[in-house]
């Protein structure tokens, strides 16, 4: 019988309650337990002289009790000073028994393990693990490092160590899905050796070795995990391509001018070379009888919307409907207006569906989608509610995808399916992520890059200034508005609630109204009624307002070329990608434009460097790369962008170099080791990936 697939409850000492708690850690089977790896190690293999310890170290020391004292005060604290030949350190207990305070009497020898930290009277150890010993040489040291596991409430390290030890006995039955050839190529240990090494390090292993990302056992498992994530997304991509999709053939050969061509010819500007290239890539995809899954990455202002509009017309021309999804109502509304005016001459029916559309208007719109009289619907995620049915949905466009996670993207793909036909899918994002990371996050998509801005754009001049110079900034707005230009003032407070963010914007607006009596000021935030938001936005567009005070709701989509000055308050609180995105609201015309990053002093060194990156570059890809160097990938993508992608072992900042090899190895896997992919996914991803199609 296969012990590995047995539930953990089959192990000694694991009852129903423990099994439940283990399940909270995602551990159900014996195999899961083997892949629950220590997140750190403790070194109890040697006794440190007290003089050699410093704050932050987890160490074993031996000392004789000098005195033990009950500190007076509300919260009873027991403090004990111990010393060895080299120095002294304090032990501190907040919870203790009477027996304990008796036990810790002067002249008793103790061996003590804990993390050292700064205390009131010098270095101390809080709630240490301690034993009374007969004499200083009687301290019991371990021969090997001790594994420390991630826990959940009610589980102890000791219990976990015990059950893992049992599971390790079944370790030999694990199949190593990485081929020999690959192990040799990278000098990786076998799976069994890697797991044993990490769970139960032997005497030869030192702390430094285990914490080093290049440690072979660790590297092998991280590689396997990252490879598996990549393979699973690739599998989804291949599966999606086995579905039939509508073919948007262009009928120009019949002498008929397609809508898409007419649209491009009617534009008041020339497409950039990059736009041309991407449009051609998309058109080629849409002529194939299986679904396009394409991501268009292009910096803010690179002109992605035109590309989406062109694709929409290919679909409509072929008699299919189009759904365009935006992350915010503001952007959905903006797209609705743009598309309505662009397509006015083509008698294309366009509708808008957000969470706000209710009652009769909503049911009418749903009816028009269902009977096919509406060619395009533009909306928020409300588009993918169950009641929304299309007659012939042929294309789904998802704009500003960085606002959605991987899993949401996959979910949408499922929902968008009608009658066995899968629509083509176009995903657009302005958040460039470095190529290696794209391989993990977007492996289920083909990628097109718009790496060129429309001509005539001048770089946005960005300065970094302290909030102390607020008055000068306000004066600058006055002068700017006097030149009939418009401006944004962005209030940021991401770690706080949306409510607080809105209040901050309200207060700022009130103050600015007083400080700038001649300036027409509008306020825009997420908690306003959509119709009010829209009214403000329109007033700003029509130049009835000079200054728009807003929260980060304006991050995406807002397009007012005359607004060329942006003040961002507390920029140090936002990620660089988001700041770059916000800043992209200005510099949309051919005039000079400026962005003032008004920080709160004092600024940490890293924060200063990060804002410096933004000041020195207008290129989203450069900014992303530098941010990656400075902060590591997790932060660059942000939790918002990584969606549900979490790793058990891999750490993207430590293991980035591994990603370089994965692309090529993954092709090799699909070609030669395809049967290893499902069990690898099962092992590393468990239920977190939807394999309903397998
Ligand atoms: P983003 O890629 O950020 O979504 P948009 O599609 O909103 O950018 O385009 C930004 C602005 O540039 C819009 O006003 C759009 O009409 C304009 N634009 C797009 N392509 C071109 C082009 N080739 N030449 C000039 N202006 C363009
Ligand atoms: Mg856009």
PDB file of C-alpha atoms and ligand atoms in Angstrom, residues 300-301 303-305 331 335 399-400 428 430 556-557 581 585 588, ligand 2:
ATOM      1  CA  UNK A 300       1.431  53.824 -19.695  1.00  0.00           C
ATOM      2  CA  UNK A 301       0.450  55.935 -22.655  1.00  0.00           C
ATOM      3  CA  UNK A 303      -1.589  53.315 -26.844  1.00  0.00           C
ATOM      4  CA  UNK A 304      -3.005  49.940 -25.866  1.00  0.00           C
ATOM      5  CA  UNK A 305      -6.634  51.023 -26.123  1.00  0.00           C
ATOM      6  CA  UNK A 331     -11.894  53.322 -16.466  1.00  0.00           C
ATOM      7  CA  UNK A 335     -13.509  53.287 -22.357  1.00  0.00           C
ATOM      8  CA  UNK A 399      -7.554  45.839 -19.406  1.00  0.00           C
ATOM      9  CA  UNK A 400      -5.007  46.660 -16.726  1.00  0.00           C
ATOM     10  CA  UNK A 428      -3.488  44.219 -21.390  1.00  0.00           C
ATOM     11  CA  UNK A 430       0.903  48.620 -18.217  1.00  0.00           C
ATOM     12  CA  UNK A 556      -5.641  53.720 -14.395  1.00  0.00           C
ATOM     13  CA  UNK A 557      -7.150  55.012 -17.547  1.00  0.00           C
ATOM     14  CA  UNK A 581       1.330  54.260 -13.371  1.00  0.00           C
ATOM     15  CA  UNK A 585      -1.751  60.398 -16.069  1.00  0.00           C
ATOM     16  CA  UNK A 588      -0.177  62.551 -22.363  1.00  0.00           C
TER      17      UNK A 588
HETATM   18 MG1  LIG B   2      -5.013  51.934 -20.839  1.00  0.00          MG
END
